[in-house]
XYZ file of C-alpha atoms in Angstrom:
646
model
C 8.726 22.625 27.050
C 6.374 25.612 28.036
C 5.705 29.081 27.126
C 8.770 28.925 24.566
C 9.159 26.681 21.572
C 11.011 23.442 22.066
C 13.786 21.675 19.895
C 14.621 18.058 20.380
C 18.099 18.888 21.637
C 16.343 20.615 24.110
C 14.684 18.234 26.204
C 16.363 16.626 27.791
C 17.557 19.684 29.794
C 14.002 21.089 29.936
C 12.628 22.172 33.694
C 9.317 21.905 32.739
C 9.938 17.850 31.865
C 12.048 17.649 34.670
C 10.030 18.780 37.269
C 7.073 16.210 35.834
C 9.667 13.552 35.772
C 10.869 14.357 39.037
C 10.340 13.463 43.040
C 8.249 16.114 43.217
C 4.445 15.374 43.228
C 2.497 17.257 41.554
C -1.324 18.471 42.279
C -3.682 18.219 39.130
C -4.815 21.600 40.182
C -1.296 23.616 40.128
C -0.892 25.814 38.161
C 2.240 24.211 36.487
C 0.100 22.286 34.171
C -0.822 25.609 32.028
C 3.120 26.572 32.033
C 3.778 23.081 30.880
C 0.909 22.416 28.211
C 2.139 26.118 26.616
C 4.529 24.932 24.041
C 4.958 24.384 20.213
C 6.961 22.010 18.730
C 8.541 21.440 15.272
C 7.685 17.909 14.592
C 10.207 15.345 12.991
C 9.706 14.555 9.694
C 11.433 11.814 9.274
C 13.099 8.700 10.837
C 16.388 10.158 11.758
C 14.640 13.078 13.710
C 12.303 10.467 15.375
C 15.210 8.350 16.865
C 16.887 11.823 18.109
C 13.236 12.413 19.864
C 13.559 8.955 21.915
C 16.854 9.031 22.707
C 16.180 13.012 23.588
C 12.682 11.561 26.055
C 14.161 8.559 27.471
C 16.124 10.118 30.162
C 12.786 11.787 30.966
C 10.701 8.633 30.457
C 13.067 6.519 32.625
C 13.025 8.916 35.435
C 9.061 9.173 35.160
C 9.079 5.397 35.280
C 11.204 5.074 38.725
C 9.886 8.128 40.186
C 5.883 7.940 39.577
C 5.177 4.836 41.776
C 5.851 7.727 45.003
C 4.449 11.066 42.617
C 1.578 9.932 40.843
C 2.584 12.573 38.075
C 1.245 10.679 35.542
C -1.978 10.224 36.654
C -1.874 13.551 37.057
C -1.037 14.532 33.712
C -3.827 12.309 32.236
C -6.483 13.720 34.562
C -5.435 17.068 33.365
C -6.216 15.752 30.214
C -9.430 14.387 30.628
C -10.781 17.862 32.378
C -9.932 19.729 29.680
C -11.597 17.783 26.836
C -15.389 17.845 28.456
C -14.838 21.129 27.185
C -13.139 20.379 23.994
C -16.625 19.677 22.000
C -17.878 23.457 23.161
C -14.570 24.788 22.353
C -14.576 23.683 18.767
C -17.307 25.490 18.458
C -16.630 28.654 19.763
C -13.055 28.642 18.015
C -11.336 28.389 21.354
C -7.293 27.723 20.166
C -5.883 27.822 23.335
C -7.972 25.221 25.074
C -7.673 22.623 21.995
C -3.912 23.733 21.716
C -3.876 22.986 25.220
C -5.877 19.949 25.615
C -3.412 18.898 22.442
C -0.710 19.112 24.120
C -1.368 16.958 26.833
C -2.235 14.007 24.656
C 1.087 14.701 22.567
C 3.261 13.852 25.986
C 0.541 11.250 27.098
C 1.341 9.555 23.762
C 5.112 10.102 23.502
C 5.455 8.737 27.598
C 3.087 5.861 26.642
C 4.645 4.688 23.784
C 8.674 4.251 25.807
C 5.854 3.061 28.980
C 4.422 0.268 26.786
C 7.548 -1.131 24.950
C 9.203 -1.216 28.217
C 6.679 -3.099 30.565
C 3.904 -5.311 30.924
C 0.402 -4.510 30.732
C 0.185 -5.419 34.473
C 3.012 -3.353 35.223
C 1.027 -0.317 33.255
C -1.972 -0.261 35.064
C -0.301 0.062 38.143
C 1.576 3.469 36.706
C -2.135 4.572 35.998
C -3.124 4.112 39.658
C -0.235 5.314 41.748
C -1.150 8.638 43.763
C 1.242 11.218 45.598
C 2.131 9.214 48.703
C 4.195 12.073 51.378
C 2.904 11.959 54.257
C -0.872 13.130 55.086
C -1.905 12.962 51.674
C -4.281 10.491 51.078
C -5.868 8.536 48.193
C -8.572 10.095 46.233
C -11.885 6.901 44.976
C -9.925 4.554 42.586
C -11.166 4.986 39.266
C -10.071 2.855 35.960
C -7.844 5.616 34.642
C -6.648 3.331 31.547
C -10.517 2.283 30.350
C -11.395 6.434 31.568
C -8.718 7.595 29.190
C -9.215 4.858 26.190
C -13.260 6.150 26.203
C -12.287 9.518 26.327
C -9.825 8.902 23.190
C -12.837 7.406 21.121
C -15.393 9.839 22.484
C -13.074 12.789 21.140
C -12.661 10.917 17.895
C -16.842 10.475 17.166
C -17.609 13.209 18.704
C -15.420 16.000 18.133
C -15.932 18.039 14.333
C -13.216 17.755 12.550
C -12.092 21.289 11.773
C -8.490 23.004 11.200
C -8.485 23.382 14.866
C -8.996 20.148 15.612
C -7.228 18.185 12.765
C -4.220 17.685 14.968
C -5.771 16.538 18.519
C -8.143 14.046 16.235
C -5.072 12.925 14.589
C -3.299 12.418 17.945
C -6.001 10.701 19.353
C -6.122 7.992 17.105
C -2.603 7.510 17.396
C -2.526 7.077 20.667
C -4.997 4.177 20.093
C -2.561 2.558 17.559
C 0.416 2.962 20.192
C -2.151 1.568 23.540
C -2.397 -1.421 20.856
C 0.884 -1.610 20.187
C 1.439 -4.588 23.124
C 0.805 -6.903 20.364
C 4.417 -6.084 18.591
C 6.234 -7.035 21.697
C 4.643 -10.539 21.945
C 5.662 -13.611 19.570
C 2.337 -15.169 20.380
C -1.148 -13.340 19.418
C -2.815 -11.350 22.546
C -6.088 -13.932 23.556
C -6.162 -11.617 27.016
C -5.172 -8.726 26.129
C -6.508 -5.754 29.258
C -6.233 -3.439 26.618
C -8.628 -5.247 24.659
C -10.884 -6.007 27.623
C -11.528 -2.596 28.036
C -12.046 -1.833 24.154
C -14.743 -4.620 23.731
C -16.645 -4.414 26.861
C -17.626 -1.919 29.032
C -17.747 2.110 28.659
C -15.837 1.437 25.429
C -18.498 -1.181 23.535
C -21.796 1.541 23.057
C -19.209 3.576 20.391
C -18.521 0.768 18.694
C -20.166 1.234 15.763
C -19.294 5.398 15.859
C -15.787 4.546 16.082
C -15.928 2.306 12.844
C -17.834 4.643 11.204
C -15.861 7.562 11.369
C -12.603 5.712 11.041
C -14.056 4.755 7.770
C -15.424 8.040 6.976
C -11.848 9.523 7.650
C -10.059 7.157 4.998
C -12.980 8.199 2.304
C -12.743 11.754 3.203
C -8.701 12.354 2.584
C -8.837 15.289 4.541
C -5.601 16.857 3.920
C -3.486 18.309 6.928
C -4.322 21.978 7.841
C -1.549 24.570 6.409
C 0.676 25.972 8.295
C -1.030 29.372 9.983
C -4.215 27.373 10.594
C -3.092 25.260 13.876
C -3.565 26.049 16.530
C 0.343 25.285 17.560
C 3.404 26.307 15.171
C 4.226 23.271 13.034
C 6.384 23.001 10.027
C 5.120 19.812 8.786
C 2.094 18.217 6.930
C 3.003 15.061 9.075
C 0.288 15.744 12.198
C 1.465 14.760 15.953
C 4.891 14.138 17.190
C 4.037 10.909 17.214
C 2.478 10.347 13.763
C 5.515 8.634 12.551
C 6.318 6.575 15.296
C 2.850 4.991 15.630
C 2.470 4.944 11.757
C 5.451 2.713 11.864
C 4.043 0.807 14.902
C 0.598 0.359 12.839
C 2.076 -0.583 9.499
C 4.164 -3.436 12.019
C 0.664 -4.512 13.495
C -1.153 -5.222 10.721
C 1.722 -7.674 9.270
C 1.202 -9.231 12.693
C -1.961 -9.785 12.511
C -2.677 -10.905 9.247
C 0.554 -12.369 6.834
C 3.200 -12.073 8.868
C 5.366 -10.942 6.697
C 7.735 -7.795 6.650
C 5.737 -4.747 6.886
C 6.390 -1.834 3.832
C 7.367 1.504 4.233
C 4.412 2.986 4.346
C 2.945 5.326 1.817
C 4.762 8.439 1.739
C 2.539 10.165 -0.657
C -0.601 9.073 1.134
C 0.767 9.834 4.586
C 1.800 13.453 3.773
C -1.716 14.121 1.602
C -4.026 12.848 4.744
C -2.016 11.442 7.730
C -5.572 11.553 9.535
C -6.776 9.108 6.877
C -3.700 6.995 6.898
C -3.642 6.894 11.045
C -7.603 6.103 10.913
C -7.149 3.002 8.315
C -4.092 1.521 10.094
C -6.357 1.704 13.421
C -9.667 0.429 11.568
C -7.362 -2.737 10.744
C -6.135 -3.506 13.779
C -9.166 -2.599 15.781
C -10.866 -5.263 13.292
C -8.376 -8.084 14.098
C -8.195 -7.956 17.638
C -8.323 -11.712 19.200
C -12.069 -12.877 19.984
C -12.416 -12.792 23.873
C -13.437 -16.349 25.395
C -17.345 -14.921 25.682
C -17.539 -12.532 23.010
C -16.919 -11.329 19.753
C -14.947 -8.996 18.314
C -17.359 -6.243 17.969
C -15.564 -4.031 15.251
C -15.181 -7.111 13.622
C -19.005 -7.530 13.634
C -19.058 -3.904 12.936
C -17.199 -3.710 9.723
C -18.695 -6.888 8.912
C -22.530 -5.775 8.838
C -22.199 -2.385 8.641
C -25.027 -1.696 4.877
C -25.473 1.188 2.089
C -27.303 4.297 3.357
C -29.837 3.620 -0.043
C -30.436 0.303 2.206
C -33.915 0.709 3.715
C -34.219 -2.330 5.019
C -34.581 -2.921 8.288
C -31.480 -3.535 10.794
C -31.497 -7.072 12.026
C -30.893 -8.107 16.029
C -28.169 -10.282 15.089
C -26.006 -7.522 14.297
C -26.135 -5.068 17.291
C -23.154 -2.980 15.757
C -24.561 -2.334 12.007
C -24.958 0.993 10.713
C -24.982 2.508 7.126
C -22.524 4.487 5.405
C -22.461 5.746 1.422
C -21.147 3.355 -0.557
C -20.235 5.299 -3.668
C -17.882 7.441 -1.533
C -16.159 3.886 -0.069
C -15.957 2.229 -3.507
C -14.275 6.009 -5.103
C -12.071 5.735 -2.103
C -11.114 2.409 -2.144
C -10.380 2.449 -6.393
C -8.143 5.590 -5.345
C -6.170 4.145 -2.531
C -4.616 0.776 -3.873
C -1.333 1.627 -4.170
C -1.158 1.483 -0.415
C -1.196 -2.068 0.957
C -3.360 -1.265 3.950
C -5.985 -0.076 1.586
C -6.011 -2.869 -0.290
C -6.192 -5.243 2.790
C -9.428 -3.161 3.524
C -10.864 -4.278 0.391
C -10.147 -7.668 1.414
C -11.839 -7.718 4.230
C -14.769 -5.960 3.258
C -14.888 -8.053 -0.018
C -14.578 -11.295 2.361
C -16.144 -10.467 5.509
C -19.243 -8.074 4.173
C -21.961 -9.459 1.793
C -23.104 -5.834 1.644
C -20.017 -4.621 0.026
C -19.471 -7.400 -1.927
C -22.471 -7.137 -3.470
C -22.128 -3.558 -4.534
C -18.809 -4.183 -5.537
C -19.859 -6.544 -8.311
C -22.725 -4.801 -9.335
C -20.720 -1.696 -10.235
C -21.111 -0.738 -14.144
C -17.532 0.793 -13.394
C -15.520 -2.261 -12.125
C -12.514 -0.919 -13.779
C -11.761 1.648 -12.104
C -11.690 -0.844 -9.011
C -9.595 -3.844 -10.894
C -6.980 -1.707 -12.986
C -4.910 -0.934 -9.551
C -5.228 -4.224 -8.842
C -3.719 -5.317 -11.918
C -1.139 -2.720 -11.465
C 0.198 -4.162 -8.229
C 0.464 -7.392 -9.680
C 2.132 -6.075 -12.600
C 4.507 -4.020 -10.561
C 5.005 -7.034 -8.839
C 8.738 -6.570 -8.220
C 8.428 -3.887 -6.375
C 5.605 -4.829 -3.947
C 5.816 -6.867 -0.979
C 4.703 -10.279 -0.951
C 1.791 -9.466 1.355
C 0.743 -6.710 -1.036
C 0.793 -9.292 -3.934
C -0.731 -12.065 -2.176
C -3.767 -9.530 -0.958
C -4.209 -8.743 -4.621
C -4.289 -11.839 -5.729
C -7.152 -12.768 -3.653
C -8.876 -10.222 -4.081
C -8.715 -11.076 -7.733
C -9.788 -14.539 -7.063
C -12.904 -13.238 -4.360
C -13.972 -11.485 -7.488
C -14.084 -14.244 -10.278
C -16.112 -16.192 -8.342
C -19.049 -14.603 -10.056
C -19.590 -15.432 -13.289
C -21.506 -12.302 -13.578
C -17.542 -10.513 -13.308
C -16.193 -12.789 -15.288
C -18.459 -11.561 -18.299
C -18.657 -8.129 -17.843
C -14.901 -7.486 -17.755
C -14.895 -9.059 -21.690
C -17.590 -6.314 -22.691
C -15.432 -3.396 -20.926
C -12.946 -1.843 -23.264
C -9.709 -0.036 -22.660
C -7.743 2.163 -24.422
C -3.807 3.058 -24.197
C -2.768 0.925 -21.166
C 0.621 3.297 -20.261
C 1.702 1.002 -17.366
C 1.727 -2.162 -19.865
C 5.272 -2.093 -21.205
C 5.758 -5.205 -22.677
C 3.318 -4.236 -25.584
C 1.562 -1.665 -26.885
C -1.994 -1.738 -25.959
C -4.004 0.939 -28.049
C -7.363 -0.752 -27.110
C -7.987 -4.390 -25.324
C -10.841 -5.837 -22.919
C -10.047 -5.614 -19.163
C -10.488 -9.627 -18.859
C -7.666 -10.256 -21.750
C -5.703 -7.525 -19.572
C -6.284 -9.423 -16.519
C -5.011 -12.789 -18.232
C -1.889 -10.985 -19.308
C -1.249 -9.821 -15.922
C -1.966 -12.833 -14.284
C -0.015 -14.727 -16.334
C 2.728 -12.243 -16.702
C 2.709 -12.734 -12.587
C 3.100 -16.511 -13.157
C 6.486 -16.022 -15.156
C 8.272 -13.904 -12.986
C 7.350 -16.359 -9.967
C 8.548 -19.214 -12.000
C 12.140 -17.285 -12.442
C 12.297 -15.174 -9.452
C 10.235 -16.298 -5.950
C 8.965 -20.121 -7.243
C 6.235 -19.878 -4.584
C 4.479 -22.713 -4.943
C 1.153 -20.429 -3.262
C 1.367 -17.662 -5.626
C 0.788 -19.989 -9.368
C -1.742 -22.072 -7.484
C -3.533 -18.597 -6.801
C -2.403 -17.162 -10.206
C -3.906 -19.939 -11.767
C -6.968 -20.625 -9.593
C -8.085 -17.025 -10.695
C -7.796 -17.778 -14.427
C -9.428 -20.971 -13.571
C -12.450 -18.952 -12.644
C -12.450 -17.079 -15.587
C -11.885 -19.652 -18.059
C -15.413 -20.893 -19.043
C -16.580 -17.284 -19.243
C -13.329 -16.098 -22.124
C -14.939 -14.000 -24.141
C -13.045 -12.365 -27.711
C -9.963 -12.718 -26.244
C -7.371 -9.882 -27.561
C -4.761 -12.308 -29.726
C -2.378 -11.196 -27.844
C -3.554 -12.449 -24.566
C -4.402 -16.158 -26.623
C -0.521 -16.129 -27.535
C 0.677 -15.795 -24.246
C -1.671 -18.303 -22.982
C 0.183 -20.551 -25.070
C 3.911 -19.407 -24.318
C 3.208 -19.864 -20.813
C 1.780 -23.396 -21.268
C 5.193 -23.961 -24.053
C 7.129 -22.473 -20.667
C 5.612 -25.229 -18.589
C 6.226 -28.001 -21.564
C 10.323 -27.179 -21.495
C 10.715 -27.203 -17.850
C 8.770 -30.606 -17.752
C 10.941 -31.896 -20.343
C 13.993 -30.298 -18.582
C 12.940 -32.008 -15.525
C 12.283 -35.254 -16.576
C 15.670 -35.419 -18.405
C 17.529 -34.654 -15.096
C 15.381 -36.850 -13.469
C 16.367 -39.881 -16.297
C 19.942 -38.681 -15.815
C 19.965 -38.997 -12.034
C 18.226 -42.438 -12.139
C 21.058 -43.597 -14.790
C 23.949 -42.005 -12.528
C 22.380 -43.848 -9.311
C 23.161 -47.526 -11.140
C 26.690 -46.448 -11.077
C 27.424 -45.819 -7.550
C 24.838 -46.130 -4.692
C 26.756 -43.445 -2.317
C 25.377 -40.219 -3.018
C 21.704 -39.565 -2.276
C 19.032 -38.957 -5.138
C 17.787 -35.336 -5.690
C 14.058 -35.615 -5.379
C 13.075 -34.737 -8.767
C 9.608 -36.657 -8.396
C 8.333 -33.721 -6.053
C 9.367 -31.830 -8.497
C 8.080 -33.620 -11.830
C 4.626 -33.940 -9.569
C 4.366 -30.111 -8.923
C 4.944 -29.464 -12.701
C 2.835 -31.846 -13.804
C -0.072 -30.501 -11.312
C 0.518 -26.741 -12.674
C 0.405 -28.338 -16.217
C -2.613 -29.846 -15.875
C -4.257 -26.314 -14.145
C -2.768 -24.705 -17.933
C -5.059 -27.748 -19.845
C -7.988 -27.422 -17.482
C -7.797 -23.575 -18.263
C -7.490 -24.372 -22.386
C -10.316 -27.253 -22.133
C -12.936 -24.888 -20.245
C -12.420 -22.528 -22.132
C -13.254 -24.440 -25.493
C -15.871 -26.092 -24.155
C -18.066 -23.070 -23.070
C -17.026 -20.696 -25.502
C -14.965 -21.621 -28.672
C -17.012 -19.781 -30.728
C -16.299 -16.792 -28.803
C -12.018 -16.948 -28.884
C -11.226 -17.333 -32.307
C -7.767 -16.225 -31.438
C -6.945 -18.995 -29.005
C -8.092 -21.218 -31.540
C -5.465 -19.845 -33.979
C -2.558 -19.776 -31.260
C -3.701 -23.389 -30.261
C -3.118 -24.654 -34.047
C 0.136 -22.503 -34.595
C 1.694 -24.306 -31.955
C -0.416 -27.416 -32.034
C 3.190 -29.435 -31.937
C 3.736 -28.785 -28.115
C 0.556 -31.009 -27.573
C 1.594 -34.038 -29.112
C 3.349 -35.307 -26.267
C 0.811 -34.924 -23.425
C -1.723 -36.944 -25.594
C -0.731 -40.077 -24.463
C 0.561 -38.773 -21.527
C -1.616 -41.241 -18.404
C -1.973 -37.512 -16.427
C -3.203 -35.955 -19.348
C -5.528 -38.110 -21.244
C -8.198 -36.960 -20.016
C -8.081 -33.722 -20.451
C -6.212 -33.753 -23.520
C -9.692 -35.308 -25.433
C -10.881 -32.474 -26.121
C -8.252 -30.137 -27.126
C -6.762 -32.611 -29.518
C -10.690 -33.109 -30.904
C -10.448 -29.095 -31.755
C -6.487 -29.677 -32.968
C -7.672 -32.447 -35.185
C -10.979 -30.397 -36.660
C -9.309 -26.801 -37.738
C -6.040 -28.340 -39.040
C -8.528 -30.625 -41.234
C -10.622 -27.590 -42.225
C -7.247 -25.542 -43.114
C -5.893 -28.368 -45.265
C -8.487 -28.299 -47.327
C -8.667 -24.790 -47.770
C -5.417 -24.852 -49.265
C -1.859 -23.482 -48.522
C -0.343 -19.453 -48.424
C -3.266 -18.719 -46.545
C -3.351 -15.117 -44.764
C -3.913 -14.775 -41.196
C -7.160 -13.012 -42.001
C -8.457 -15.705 -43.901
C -7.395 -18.599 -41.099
C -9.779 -16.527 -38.895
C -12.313 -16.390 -40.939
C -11.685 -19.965 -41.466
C -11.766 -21.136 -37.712
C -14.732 -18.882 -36.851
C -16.716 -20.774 -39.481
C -15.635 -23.910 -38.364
C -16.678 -23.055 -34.938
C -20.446 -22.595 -35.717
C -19.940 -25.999 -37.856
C -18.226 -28.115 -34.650
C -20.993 -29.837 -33.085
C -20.881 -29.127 -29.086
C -22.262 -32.804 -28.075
C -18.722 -33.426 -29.733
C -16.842 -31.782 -26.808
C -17.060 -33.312 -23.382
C -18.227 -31.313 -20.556
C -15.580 -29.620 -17.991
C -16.517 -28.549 -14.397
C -17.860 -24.719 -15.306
C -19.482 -24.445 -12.178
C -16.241 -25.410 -10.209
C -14.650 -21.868 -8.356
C -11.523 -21.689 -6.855
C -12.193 -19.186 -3.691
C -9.673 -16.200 -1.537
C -10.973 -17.684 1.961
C -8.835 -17.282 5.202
C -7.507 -20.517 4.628
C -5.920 -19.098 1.205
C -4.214 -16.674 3.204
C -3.022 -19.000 6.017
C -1.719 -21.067 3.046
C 0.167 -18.116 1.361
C 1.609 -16.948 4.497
C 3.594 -19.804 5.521
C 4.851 -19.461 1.578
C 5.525 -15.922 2.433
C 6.884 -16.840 5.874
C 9.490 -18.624 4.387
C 11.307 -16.778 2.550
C 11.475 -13.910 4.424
C-alpha cells in the first residue's frame, strides 16, 4: 500500500505493510503514516477474492501480532486514526477528500488487522495489543489511556455525528463494520458472552450517552436505503457498489451473529440484492440486531435493548417518561414503508419481530395501519416460498403472523381488504380474494408441506395457533380457502386412520413373538390426534361466531360431511364434535327437503337462509377470547425444533 494502487497479490510483498508489521517502531508523528494511508484499493466482490485477501494479510497480521508487544505499531496506527477524525466532522463540510480518504484508510487496515486479531485471541490478550508502547531503550511510556473504549466511542461518534454524504458513505460504512467485527467475539464462543469487555465498554461509560443516537441512526440508515456512491464520487478509486474491504467479511460475520443470538440455526446467504442496493443499510441493520441482543450485564440493562424498545412516533407529543432514559422518536411511516419493503431479507424481518414484540409503540401503529397489506403480503410470501427459506426465516414469519392475530381488530380488517391477481399464488388462480382467506391458504398450504417434507412438530402447532386466532373472526371466506380447510382436515383423517391401522397391526404382530420391540405409534396417534383436534377447534369457532358469515365453509363442511362420522363418537372428539355435527345435521335436513339436482347456486342460497333460521342458543359456546401468542418462549420452543435438524 501507499501512494500507488494496491492488488491483493500485492501485499504481501508490500514495504509499506512491512515496515508497520515489522521490528521497527514507529512514532505516531512520522511522516510514514501519510505515505501509508495514500492508497486505493479495488475491493473484492465476492467470497473467492475475500479468502485471497486473508491469506494475502495473514503473513502481515501474524508478524504484527509477534512483533507489536516490543513496537507498539498498532497503537500507533489507531491513534493516527483517532487525530485525524476530530477533524473529520469539519472536513465533511468543507469537501476535504484527502483527509476523509485518509482518515478512511486507516479504519480500513484497523478493521482488516482486527478482524485476523480477534478470531485469533482472547479479549484479554487484545487489550494488551492496544496498550503496548515502543519499548528500545530511553523511550518511555506516554499516560495509559483505554485505547479499545477511546476507539469504540470514536467509531459511534463518527457514525451519529458525521453527515452522510458521497464523501463519507464509505468511512460511515466502515465504521459500522468495524463494530460488527469488535462484536464478532461472540462467534468464537459456544456459550453466550455474560462478560463480555467489549460489551462493558459499549453499555457503560463514554459509550452509554450515544445510546439512543446510535439506535437512531442505525435505524434511520435501514429506512433511508441510501445507495452506494458511483464510482467517480469517492473519495478513493473503487470498482464496486460493495463499500469497505471489509464489507463482506463482517456482513458474513453479522449474518453468523444474529443466528447466534437468536435461533441458532444456520445463517442465509445474505441478501445479495439488498447488499449491493445499500450495503450501509444492510451493515447498519445487522449491527442494530446484535447491538440489541447483547447479554444483560449483572447490574444493568441492555441499553439498546431499552432503546429500541421505547423508542415512540415523532406525531407522539406526549411526554418522555424517566423509566426509559434511552427513548427518542423517529417517523413511523418511513419505518413501517421500510419495513413492508425489506422482508425478503431475514434480518429485516427479525426487526419486525422485535419491534412488534418488544415495542408497544410500534405495535400499536402497526395494527392501526388502514394499509396492513402491504405489511402481511411479504409475509405470506415467505411462508409460501417456504422451500426456499431458512427455517429461521419461516419460523420469524410465523410469529410474526401469530403477534398479529392476537387482535381481533386484525383479524377483521384483513376479511374487508380485497386483492386482486395474486401472481406469486400458483396453485390457483386468484383474480380477486380477501387477504384473511389468502392468509388461511398460506398457512395451511405451510402445514402440508411440513407434514411431507420437515414434520416439525413447532411449525403446525404455530401454523395452527395462528388460524386459531383467526377463527372466530372468519369472515366471507373465498370458497376456495373453505375447501382447503377441509382437505387439510381429510389429510389429517387418512393419516389418523393410517396410523391407527399400523398401530392395530403392530399390536397383532407383538402376540406372535415378544422379541422385537414395539414402534411407538401411541406418540404418534397422540400428536395426530392433538393436531386434529386444533383442525375441529378451528371449524367449531368458527361456526359458532360467525356461520352466517362463511356460507362457503358451510357448503364444503356438507360436501364432505362423511369424513366426520367417525370422530363423533370418537371419546377425544365428543366434545367438540357437538356442534359441528348440530350444523351437519341442520343443512343436510334443509337440502333434503328442498329436493334433489340442486345447483351450487341454489345450495348457497339455501345454507345462507338456513343460517339466519339456526337459532345461536343452539350452538355451544367455544373459547373466542382464547389467543395463542409469538412470545420468546415460542421461539425458544421452535429453535430446539430447528436445532435439530440442522
Amino acid at each position: 500500500m501507499g501512494a500507488n494502487s494496491s492488488s491483493i497479490s500485492e501485499l504481501p510483498d508490500n514495504e509499506y505493510l512491512k515496515k508497520l508489521s515489522g521490528a521497527e517502531p514507529i512514532s505516531e508523528n512520522d511522516p510514514f503514516w501519510n505515505q501509508l494511508l495514500s492508497f486505493s484499493f479495488t475491493a473484492p466482490t465476492n467470497s473467492a477474492d475475500l479468502k485471497l485477501l486473508e491469506e494475502a494479510t495473514i503473513s502481515v497480521c501474524k508478524s504484527l501480532v509477534e512483533k507489536n508487544p516490543r513496537t507498539g505499531n498498532l497503537g500507533s496506527l489507531i491513534k493516527v486514526f483517532l487525530s485525524r477524525t476530530k477533524e473529520l466532522k469539519i472536513s465533511a463540510e468543507c469537501q476535504n477528500h484527502l483527509f476523509i480518504w485518509q482518515a478512511h484508510n486507516a479504519l480500513f487496515i484497523i478493521c482488516c488487522l482486527l478482524k485476523v486479531f480477534i478470531s485469533r485471541m482472547s479479549e484479554e490478550e487484545l487489550q494488551l495489543h492496544f496498550t503496548y508502547e515502543d519499548k528500545t531503550p530511553g523511550s518511555y511510556g506516554t499516560e495509559c489511556e483505554d485505547l479499545i473504549e477511546e476507539l469504540l466511542c470514536c467509531l459511534i461518534q463518527l457514525i451519529v455525528e458525521i453527515p452522510l454524504l458521497d464523501i463519507t458513505y464509505s468511512i460511515s460504512l466502515e465504521a459500522v463494520t468495524t463494530l460488527i467485527v469488535f462484536l464478532s467475539y461472540q462467534l468464537f464462543h459456544k456459550e453466550i458472552l455474560r462478560e463480555s469487555l467489549i460489551h462493558k465498554y459499549l453499555m457503560r461509560g463514554r459509550c452509554l450517552p450515544y445510546t439512543s443516537r446510535l439506535v437512531k441512526t442505525l435505524l434511520y440508515n435501514f429506512i433511508r436505503q441510501e445507495r452506494s456512491p458511483p464510482p467517480g464520487t469517492h473519495v478513493f478509486q473503487q470498482q464496486t457498489d460493495g463499500g469497505g474491504l471489509l464489507y463482506g467479511i463482517a456482513s458474513g460475520v453479522a449474518t453468523g451473529l444474529w443466528t447466534v443470538f437468536t435461533l441458532g440455526g444456520v445463517g442465509s446467504k445474505a441478501t445479495a440484492q439488498l447488499e449491493q442496493c445499500s450495503p450501509l443499510a444492510n451493515q447498519s441493520l445487522l449491527l442494530l440486531l446484535v447491538l440489541a441482543n447483547l447479554t444483560d450485564a449483572p447490574d444493568t440493562p441492555n441499553p439498546y435493548r431499552q432503546a429500541i424498545m421505547s423508542f415512540k412516533n415523532t406525531q407522539d407529543s406526549s411526554a418522555f417518561s424517566s423509566s426509559h432514559p434511552h427513548v427518542f422518536q423517529i417517523n413511523f411511516n418511513s419505518l413501517y414503508t421500510a419495513l413492508c419493503e425489506q422482508q425478503k431479507s431475514d434480518q429485516a424481518t427479525l426487526l419486525l419481530y422485535m419491534l412488534l414484540h418488544q415495542n408497544g409503540n410500534v405495535r400499536t401503529y402497526v395494527l392501526a395501519r388502514t394499509d396492513i397489506e402491504n405489511l402481511v403480503l411479504p409475509i405470506l410470501e415467505i411462508l409460501y416460498h417456504v422451500e426456499e427459506r431458512n427455517s429461521h426465516h419461516v419460523y420469524m414469519a410465523l410469529i410474526i403472523l401469530l403477534i398479529l392475530t392476537e387482535d381481533d381488530g386484525f383479524n377483521r380488517s384483513i376479511h374487508e381488504v380485497i386483492l386482486k391477481n395474486i401472481t406469486w399464488y400458483a396453485e390457483r388462480v386468484l383474480t380477486e380474494i380477501s387477504l384473511g382467506s389468502l392468509l388461511i391458504l398460506v398457512v395451511i398450504r405451510t402445514i402440508q408441506y411440513n407434514m411431507t417434507r420437515t414434520r416439525d412438530k413447532y411449525l403446525h402447532t404455530n401454523c395452527l395457533a395462528a388460524l386459531a386466532n383467526m377463527s372466530a373472526q372468519f369472515r366471507s371466506l373465498h370458497q376456495y380457502a373453505a375447501q382447503r380447510i377441509i382437505s387439510l382436515f381429510s389429510l389429517l383423517s387418512k393419516k389418523h386412520n393410517k396410523v391407527l391401522e399400523q398401530a392395530t397391526q403392530s399390536l397383532r404382530g407383538s402376540l406372535d413373538s415378544s422379541e422385537s420391540p414395539l414402534p411407538d405409534y401411541a406418540q404418534d396417534l397422540n400428536v395426530i390426534e392433538e393436531v386434529i383436534r386444533m383442525m375441529l377447534e378451528i371449524i367449531n369457532s368458527c361456526l359458532t361466531n360467525s356461520l352466517h358469515h362463511n356460507p362457503n365453509l358451510v357448503y364444503a363442511l356438507l360436501y364432505k360431511r362423511d369424513l366426520f362420522e367417525q370422530f363423533r363418537t370418537h371419546p377425544s372428539f365428543q366434545d367438540i364434535m357437538q356442534n359441528i355435527d348440530l350444523v351437519i345435521s341442520f343443512f343436510s335436513s334443509r337440502l333434503e327437503h328442498a329436493g334433489a339436482d340442486l345447483s351450487v347456486e341454489r345450495v348457497l342460497e339455501i345454507i345462507k337462509q338456513g343460517a339466519v333460521a339456526l337459532p345461536k342458543d343452539r350452538l355451544r359456546g367455544s373459547s373466542k377470547s382464547r389467543h395463542f401468542s409469538g412470545l420468546p418462549t415460542a421461539v425458544s420452543e421452535v429453535s430446539r425444533g430447528s436445532s435439530s435438524k440442522a
